[in-house]
mmCIF file of C-alpha atoms in Angstrom:
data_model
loop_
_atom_site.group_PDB
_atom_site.id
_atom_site.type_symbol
_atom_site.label_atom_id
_atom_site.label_comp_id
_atom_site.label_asym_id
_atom_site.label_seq_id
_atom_site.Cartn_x
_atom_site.Cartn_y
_atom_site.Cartn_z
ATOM 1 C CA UNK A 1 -23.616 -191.957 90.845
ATOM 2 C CA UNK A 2 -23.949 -188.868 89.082
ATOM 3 C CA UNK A 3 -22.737 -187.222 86.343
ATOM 4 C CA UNK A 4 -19.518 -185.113 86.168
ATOM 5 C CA UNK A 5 -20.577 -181.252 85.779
ATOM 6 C CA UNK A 6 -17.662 -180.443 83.597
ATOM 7 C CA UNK A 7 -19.505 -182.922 80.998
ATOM 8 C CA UNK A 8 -18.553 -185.447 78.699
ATOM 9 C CA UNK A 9 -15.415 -185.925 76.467
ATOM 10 C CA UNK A 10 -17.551 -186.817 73.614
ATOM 11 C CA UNK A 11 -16.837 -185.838 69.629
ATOM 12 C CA UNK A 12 -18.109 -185.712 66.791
ATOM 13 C CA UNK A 13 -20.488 -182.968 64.575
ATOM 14 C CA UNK A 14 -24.214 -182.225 64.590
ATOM 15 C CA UNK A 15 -25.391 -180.629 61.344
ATOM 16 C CA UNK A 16 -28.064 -178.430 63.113
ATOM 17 C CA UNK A 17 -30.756 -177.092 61.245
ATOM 18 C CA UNK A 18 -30.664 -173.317 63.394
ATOM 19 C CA UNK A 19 -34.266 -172.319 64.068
ATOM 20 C CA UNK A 20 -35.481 -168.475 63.600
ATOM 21 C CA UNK A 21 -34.726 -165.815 66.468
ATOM 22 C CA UNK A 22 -31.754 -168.190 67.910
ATOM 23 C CA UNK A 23 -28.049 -166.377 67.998
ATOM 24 C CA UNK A 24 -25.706 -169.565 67.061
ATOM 25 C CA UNK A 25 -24.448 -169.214 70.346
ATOM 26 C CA UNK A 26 -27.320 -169.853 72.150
ATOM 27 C CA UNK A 27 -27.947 -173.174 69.417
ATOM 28 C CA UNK A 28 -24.489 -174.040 70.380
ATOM 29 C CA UNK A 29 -25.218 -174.114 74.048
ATOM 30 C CA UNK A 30 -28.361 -176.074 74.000
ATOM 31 C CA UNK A 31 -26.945 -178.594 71.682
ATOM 32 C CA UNK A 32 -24.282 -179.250 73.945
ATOM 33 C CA UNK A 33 -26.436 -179.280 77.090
ATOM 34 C CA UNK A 34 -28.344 -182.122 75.340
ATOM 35 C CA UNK A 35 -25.482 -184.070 74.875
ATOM 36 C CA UNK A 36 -23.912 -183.080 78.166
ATOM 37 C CA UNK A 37 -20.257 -182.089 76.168
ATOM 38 C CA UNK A 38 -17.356 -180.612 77.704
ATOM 39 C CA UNK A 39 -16.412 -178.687 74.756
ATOM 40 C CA UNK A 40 -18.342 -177.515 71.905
ATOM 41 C CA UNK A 41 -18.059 -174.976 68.587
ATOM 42 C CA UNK A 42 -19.724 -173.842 65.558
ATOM 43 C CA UNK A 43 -18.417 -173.199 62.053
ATOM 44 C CA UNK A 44 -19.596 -170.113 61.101
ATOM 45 C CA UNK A 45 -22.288 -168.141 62.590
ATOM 46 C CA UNK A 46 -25.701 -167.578 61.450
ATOM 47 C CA UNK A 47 -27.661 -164.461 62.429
ATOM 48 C CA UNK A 48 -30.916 -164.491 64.619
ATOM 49 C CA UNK A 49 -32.832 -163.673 61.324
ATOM 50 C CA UNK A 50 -31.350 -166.438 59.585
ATOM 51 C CA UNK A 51 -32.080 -170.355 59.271
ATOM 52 C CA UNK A 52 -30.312 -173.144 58.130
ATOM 53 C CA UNK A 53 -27.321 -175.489 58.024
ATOM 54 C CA UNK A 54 -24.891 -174.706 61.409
ATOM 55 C CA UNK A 55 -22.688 -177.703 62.054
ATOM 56 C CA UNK A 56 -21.806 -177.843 65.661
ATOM 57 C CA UNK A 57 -18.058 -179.423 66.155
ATOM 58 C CA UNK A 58 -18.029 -181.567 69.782
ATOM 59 C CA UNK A 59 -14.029 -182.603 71.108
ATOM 60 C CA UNK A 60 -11.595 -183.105 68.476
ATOM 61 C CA UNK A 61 -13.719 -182.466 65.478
ATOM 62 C CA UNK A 62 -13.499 -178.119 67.180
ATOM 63 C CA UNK A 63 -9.723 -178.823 65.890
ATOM 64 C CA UNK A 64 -11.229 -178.851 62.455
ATOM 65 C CA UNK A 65 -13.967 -176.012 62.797
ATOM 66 C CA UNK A 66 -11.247 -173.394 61.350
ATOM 67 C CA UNK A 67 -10.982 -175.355 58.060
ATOM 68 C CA UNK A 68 -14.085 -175.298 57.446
ATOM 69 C CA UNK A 69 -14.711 -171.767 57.851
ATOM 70 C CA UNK A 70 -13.002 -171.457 54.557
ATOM 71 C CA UNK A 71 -15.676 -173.157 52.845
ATOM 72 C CA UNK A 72 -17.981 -171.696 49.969
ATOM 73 C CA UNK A 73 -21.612 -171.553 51.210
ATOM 74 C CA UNK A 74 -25.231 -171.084 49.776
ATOM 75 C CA UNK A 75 -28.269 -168.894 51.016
ATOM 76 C CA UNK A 76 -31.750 -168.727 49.712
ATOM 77 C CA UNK A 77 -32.669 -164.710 50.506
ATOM 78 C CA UNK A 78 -35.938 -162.823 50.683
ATOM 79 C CA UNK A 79 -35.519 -159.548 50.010
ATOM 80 C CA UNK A 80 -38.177 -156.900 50.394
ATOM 81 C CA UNK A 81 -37.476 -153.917 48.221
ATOM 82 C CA UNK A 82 -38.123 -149.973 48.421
ATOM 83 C CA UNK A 83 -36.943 -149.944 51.502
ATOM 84 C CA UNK A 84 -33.433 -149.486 53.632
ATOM 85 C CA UNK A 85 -32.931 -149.979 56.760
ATOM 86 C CA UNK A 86 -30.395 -149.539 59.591
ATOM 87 C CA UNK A 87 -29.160 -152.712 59.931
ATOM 88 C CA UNK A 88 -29.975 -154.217 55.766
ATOM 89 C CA UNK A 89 -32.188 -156.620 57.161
ATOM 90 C CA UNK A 90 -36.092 -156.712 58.824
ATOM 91 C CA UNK A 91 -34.632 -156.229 62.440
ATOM 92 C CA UNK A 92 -33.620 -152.554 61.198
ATOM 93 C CA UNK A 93 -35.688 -149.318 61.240
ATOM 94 C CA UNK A 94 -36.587 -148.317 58.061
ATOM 95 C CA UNK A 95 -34.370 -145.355 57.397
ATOM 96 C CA UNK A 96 -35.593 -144.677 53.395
ATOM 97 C CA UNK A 97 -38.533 -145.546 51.525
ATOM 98 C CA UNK A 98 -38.594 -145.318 47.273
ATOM 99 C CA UNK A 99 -40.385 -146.556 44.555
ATOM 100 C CA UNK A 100 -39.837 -149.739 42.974
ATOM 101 C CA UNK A 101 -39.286 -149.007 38.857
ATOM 102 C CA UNK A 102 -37.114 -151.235 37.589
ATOM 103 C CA UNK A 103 -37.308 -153.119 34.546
ATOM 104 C CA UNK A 104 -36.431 -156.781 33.934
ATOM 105 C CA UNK A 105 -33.561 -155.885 31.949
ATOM 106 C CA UNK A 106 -32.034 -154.061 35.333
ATOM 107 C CA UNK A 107 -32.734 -156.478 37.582
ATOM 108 C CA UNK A 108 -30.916 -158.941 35.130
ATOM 109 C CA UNK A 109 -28.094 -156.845 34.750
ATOM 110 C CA UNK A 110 -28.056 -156.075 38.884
ATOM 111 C CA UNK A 111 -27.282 -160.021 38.918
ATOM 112 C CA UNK A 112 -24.694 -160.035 36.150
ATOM 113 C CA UNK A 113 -22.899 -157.176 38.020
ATOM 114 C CA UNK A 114 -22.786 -158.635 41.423
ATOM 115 C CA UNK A 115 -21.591 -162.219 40.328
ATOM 116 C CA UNK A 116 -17.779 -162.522 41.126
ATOM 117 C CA UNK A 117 -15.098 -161.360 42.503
ATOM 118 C CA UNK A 118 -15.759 -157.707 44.407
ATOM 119 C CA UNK A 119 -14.869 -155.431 47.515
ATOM 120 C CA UNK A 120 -17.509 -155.842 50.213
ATOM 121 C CA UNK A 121 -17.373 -153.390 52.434
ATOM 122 C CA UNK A 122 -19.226 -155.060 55.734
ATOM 123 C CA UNK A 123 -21.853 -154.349 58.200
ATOM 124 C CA UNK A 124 -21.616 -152.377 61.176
ATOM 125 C CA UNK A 125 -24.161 -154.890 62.705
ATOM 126 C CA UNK A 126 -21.619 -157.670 61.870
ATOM 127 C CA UNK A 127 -19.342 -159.644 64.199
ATOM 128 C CA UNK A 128 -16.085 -158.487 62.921
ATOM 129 C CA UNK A 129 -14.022 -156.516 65.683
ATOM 130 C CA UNK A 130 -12.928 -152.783 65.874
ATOM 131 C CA UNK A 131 -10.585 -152.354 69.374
ATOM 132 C CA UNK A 132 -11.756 -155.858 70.521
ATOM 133 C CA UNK A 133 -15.209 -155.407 70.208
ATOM 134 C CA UNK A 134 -17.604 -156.602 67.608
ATOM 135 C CA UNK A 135 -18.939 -153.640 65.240
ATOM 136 C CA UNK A 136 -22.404 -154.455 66.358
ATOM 137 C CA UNK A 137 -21.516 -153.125 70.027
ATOM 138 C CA UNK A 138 -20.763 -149.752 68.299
ATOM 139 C CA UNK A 139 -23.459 -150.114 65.631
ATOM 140 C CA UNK A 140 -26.010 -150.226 68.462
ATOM 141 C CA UNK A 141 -24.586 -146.763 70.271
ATOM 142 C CA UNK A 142 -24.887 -145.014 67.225
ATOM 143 C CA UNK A 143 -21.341 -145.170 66.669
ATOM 144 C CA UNK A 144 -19.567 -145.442 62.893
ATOM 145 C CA UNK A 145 -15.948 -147.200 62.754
ATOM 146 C CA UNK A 146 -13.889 -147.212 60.075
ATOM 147 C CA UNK A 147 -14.671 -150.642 58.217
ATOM 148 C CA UNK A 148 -11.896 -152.306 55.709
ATOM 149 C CA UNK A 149 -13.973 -153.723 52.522
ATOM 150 C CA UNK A 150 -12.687 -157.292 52.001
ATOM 151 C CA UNK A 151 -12.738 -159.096 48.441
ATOM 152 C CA UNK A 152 -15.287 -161.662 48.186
ATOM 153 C CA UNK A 153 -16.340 -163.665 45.439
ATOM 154 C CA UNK A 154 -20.223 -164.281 44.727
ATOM 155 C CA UNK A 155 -19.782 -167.348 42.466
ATOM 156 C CA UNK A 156 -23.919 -167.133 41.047
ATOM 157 C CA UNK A 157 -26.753 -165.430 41.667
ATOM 158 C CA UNK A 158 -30.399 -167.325 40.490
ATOM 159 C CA UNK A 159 -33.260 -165.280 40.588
ATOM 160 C CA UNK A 160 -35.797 -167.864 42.290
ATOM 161 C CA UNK A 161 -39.122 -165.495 42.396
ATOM 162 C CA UNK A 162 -40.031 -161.289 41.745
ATOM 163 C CA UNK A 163 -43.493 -161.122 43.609
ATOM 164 C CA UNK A 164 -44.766 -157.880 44.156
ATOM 165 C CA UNK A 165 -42.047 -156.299 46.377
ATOM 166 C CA UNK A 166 -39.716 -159.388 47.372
ATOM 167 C CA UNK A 167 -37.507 -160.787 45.436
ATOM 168 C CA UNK A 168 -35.967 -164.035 46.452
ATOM 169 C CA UNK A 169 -32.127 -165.141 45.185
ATOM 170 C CA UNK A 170 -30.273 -167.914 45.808
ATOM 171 C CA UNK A 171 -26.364 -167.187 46.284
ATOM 172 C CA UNK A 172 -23.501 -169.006 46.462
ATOM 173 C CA UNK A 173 -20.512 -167.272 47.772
ATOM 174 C CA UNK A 174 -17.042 -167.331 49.332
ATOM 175 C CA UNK A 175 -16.670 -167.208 53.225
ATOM 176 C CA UNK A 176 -16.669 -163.622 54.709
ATOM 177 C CA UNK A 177 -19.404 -162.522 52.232
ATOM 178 C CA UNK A 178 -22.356 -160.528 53.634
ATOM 179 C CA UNK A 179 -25.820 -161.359 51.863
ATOM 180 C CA UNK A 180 -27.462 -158.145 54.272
ATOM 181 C CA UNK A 181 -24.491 -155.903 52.390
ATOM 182 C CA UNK A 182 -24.960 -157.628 48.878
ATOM 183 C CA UNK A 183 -29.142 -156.763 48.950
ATOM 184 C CA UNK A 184 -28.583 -153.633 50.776
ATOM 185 C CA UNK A 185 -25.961 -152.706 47.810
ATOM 186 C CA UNK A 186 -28.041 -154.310 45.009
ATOM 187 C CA UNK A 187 -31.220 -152.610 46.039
ATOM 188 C CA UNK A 188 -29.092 -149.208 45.693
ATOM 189 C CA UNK A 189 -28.049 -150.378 42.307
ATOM 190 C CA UNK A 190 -31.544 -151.240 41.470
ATOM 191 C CA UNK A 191 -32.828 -147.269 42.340
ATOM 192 C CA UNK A 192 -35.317 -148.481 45.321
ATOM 193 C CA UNK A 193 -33.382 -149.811 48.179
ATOM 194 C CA UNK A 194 -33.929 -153.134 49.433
ATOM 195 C CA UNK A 195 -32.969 -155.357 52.735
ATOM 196 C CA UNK A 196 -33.437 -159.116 54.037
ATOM 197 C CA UNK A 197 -36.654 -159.862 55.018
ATOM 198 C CA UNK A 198 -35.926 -164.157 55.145
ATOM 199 C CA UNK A 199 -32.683 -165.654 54.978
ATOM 200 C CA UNK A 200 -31.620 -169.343 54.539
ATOM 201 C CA UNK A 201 -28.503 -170.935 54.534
ATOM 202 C CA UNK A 202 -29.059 -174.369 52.582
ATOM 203 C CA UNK A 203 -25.085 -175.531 51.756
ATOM 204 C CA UNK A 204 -22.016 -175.395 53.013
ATOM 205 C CA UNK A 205 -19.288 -176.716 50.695
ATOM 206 C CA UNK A 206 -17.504 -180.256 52.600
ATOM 207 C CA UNK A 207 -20.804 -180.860 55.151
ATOM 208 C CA UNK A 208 -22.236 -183.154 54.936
ATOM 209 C CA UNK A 209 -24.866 -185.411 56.887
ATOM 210 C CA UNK A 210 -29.008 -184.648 57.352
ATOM 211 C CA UNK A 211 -29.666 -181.792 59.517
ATOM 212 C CA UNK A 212 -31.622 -182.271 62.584
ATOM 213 C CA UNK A 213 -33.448 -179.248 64.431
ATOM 214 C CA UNK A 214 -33.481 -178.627 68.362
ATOM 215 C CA UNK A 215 -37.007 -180.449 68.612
ATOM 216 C CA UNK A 216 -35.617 -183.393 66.907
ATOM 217 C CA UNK A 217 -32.802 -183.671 69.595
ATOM 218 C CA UNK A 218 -34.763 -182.694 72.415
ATOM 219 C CA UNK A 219 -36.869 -186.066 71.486
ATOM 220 C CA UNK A 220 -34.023 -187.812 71.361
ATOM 221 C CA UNK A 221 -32.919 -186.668 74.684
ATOM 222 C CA UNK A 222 -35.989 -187.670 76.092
ATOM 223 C CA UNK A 223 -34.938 -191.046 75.454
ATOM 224 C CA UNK A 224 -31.766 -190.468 77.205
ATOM 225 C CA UNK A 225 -30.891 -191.066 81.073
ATOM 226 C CA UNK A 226 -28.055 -188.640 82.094
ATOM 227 C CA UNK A 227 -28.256 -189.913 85.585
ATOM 228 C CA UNK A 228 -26.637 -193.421 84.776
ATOM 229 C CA UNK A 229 -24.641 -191.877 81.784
ATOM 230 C CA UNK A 230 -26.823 -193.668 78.961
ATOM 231 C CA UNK A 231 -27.022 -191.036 76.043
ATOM 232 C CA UNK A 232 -27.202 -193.607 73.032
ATOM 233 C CA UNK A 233 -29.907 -192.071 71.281
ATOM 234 C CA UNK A 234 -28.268 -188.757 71.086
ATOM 235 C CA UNK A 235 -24.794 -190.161 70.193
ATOM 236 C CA UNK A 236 -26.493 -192.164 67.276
ATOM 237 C CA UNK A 237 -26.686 -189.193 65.732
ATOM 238 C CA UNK A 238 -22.977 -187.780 65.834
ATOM 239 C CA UNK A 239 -21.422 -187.752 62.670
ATOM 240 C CA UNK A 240 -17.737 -188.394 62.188
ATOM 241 C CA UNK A 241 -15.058 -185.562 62.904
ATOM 242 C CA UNK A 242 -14.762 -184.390 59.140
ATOM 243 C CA UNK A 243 -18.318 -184.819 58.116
ATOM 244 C CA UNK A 244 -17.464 -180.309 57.937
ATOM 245 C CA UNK A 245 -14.468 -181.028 56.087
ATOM 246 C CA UNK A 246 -15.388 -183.431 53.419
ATOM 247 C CA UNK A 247 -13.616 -181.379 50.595
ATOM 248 C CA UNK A 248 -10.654 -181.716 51.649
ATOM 249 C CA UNK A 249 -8.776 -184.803 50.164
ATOM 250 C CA UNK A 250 -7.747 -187.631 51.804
ATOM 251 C CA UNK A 251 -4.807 -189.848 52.203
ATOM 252 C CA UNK A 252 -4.160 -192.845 54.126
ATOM 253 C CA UNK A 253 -0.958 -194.185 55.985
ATOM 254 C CA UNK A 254 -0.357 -197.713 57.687
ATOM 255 C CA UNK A 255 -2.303 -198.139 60.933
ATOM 256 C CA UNK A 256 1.010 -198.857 62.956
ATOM 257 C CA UNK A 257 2.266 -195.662 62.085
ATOM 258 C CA UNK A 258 -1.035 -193.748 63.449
ATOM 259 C CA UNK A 259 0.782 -193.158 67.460
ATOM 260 C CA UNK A 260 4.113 -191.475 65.575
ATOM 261 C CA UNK A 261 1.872 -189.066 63.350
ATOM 262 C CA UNK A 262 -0.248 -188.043 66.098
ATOM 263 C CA UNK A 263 2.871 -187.325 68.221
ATOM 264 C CA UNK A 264 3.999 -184.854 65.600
ATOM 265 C CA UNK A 265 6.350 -187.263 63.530
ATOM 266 C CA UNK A 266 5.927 -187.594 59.447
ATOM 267 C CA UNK A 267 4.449 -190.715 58.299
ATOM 268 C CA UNK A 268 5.108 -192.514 55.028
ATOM 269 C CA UNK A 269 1.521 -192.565 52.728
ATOM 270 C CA UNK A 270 -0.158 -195.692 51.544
ATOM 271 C CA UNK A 271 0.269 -195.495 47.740
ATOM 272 C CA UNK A 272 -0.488 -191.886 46.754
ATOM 273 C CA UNK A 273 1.481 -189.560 44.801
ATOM 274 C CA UNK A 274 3.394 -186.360 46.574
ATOM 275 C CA UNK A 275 1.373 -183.091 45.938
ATOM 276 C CA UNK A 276 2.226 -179.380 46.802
ATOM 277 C CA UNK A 277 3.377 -178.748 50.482
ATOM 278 C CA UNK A 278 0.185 -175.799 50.358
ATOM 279 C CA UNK A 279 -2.477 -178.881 49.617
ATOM 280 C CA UNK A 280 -4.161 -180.064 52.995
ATOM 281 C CA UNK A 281 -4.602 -183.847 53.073
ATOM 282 C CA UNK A 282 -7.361 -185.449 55.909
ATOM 283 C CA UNK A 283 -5.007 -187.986 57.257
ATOM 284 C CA UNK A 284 -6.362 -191.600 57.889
ATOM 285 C CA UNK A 285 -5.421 -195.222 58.327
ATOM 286 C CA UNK A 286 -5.494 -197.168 55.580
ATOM 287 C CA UNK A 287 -8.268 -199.842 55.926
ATOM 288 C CA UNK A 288 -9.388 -198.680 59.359
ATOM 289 C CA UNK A 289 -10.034 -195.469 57.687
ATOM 290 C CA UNK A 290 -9.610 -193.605 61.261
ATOM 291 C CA UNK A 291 -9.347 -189.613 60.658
ATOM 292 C CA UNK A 292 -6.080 -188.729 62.962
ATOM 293 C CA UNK A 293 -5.576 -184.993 61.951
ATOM 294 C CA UNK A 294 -4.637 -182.748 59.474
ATOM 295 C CA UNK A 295 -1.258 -182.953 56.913
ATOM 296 C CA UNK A 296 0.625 -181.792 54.053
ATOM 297 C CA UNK A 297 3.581 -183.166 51.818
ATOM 298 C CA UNK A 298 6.895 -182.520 52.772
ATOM 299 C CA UNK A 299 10.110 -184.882 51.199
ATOM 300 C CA UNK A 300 7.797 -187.386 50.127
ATOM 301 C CA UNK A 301 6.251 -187.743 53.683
ATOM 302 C CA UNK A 302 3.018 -187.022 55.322
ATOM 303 C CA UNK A 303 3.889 -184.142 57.874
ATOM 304 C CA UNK A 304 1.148 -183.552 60.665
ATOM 305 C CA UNK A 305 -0.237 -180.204 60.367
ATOM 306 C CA UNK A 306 -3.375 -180.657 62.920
ATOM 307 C CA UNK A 307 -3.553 -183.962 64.792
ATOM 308 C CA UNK A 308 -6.753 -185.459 67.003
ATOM 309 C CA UNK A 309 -6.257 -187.272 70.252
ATOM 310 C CA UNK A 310 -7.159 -191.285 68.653
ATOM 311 C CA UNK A 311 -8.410 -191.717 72.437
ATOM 312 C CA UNK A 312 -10.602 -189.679 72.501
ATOM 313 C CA UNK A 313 -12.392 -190.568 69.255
#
């Protein structure tokens, strides 16, 4: 017997390491076409230029992706300098060329003035929506949209090499920070332009779990037989639901109590002290240690904020 085409109700996270020249769609898609899932998401996406950490959420643990676009992250950047382009990065054209004259004492004090909290205006060649349609759409027609500049916060900024022209940072930021708009912006600062030549995104904040790149899971597949349903080497490597929520505290109620909280009912917590109704809690059972959802204080009960489906987990 075959398998269903409408896939498998599997979950669970993949921390995929997202090759070069790959949209996080396309990951995404081949991930889940490995693993034969009905429904798949990532937490954040990662340019075609760009490398690096891209947890893929499978079933329940896509109820979770939103927290965890929250998260603080950290890139290692490339940047080449005396040169802009149109897009801030090495996919661009190169729309200004200018010497490179700074002095050690500039770049030092671009990286003091970048470091914490700021407007950021972003990228036309971002995925943010004008009318219902990303900025990049217009971007590539030659068309400029008003943009509203969001507050970000870059937390630090390490200077990691200054070779020649390329200077490579590490940077750890808040989410909805733009590293092409932070070189593109330093590089002006700095008197001789600059844009992404490499980017690398090395840490998210609450991931956790070894990344494992396409080649890795295409092995694995190998090993697999889709035609009887046997997938065990893939699944071996699913890690649990909130392996991309991990900061988030937890709490724990009685097992018997797990069916009410999932239908939407409080629950009383295993001894833990009441905290502010704004604190999210990871909600488990207390010695099975099962994650059933999301929750938050509320009259000295555990309310349900986002609940999983236990049978499906």
């Amino acid at each position: 017997m075959g398998r269903r085409k409408s896939g498998r109700d599997i979950s669970g996270v993949i921390v995929l390491d997202k090759p070069l020249e790959l949209t996080s769609n396309a990951a995404l898609q081949q991930v889940r076409r490995f693993f034969d899932a009905r429904k798949g998401g990532h937490t954040g996406a990662l340019d075609p230029l760009a490398t690096g950490v891209l947890p893929l959420c499978f079933g329940e643990a896509t109820k979770l992706s939103h927290f965890a676009l929250e998260a603080d992250k950290t890139y290692v950047v490339t940047a080449k300098l005396g040169q802009r382009t149109s897009t801030s990065d090495a996919e661009g054209e190169v729309v200004e060329e200018r010497p490179i004259g700074f002095a050690d004492a500039q770049l030092s004090a671009a990286l003091e003035h970048f470091t914490g909290e700021q407007a950021q205006s972003p990228s036309m060649f971002s995925a943010l929506k004008h009318e219902g349609r990303p900025l990049y759409y217009y971007a590539r027609q030659g068309i400029d949209v008003p943009r509203k500049s969001r507050t970000i916060t870059i937390h630090n900024i390490t200077l990691l090499e200054l070779k020649d022209d390329l200077l490579t940072l590490e940077v750890t930021c808040s989410k909805g920070t733009y590293i092409r708009t932070l070189v593109d912006d330093m590089g002006q600062y700095l008197g001789c332009g600059a844009h992404v030549q490499a980017l690398r995104r090395t840490w998210i904040e609450g991931v956790v779990g070894d990344m494992v790149t396409p080649e890795e899971l295409a092995a694995k597949a190998a090993q697999c037989d889709p035609e009887s349903g046997d997938f065990a080497a893939l699944d071996a490597l699913l890690l649990p639901c909130d392996a991309v929520i991990q900061q988030i505290p937890e709490v724990f109620i009685e097992p018997a109590d797990a069916p009410r909280f999932t239908a939407g009912n409080p629950a009383q917590a295993v001894n833990a002290e009441p905290q502010a109704e704004d604190v999210i809690l990871r909600v488990k059972t207390a010695g099975e240690e099962q994650l059933l959802g999301l929750g938050f204080w509320r009259d000295n009960k555990i309310m349900p904020k986002r609940v999983l489906s236990i049978a499906k987990i």
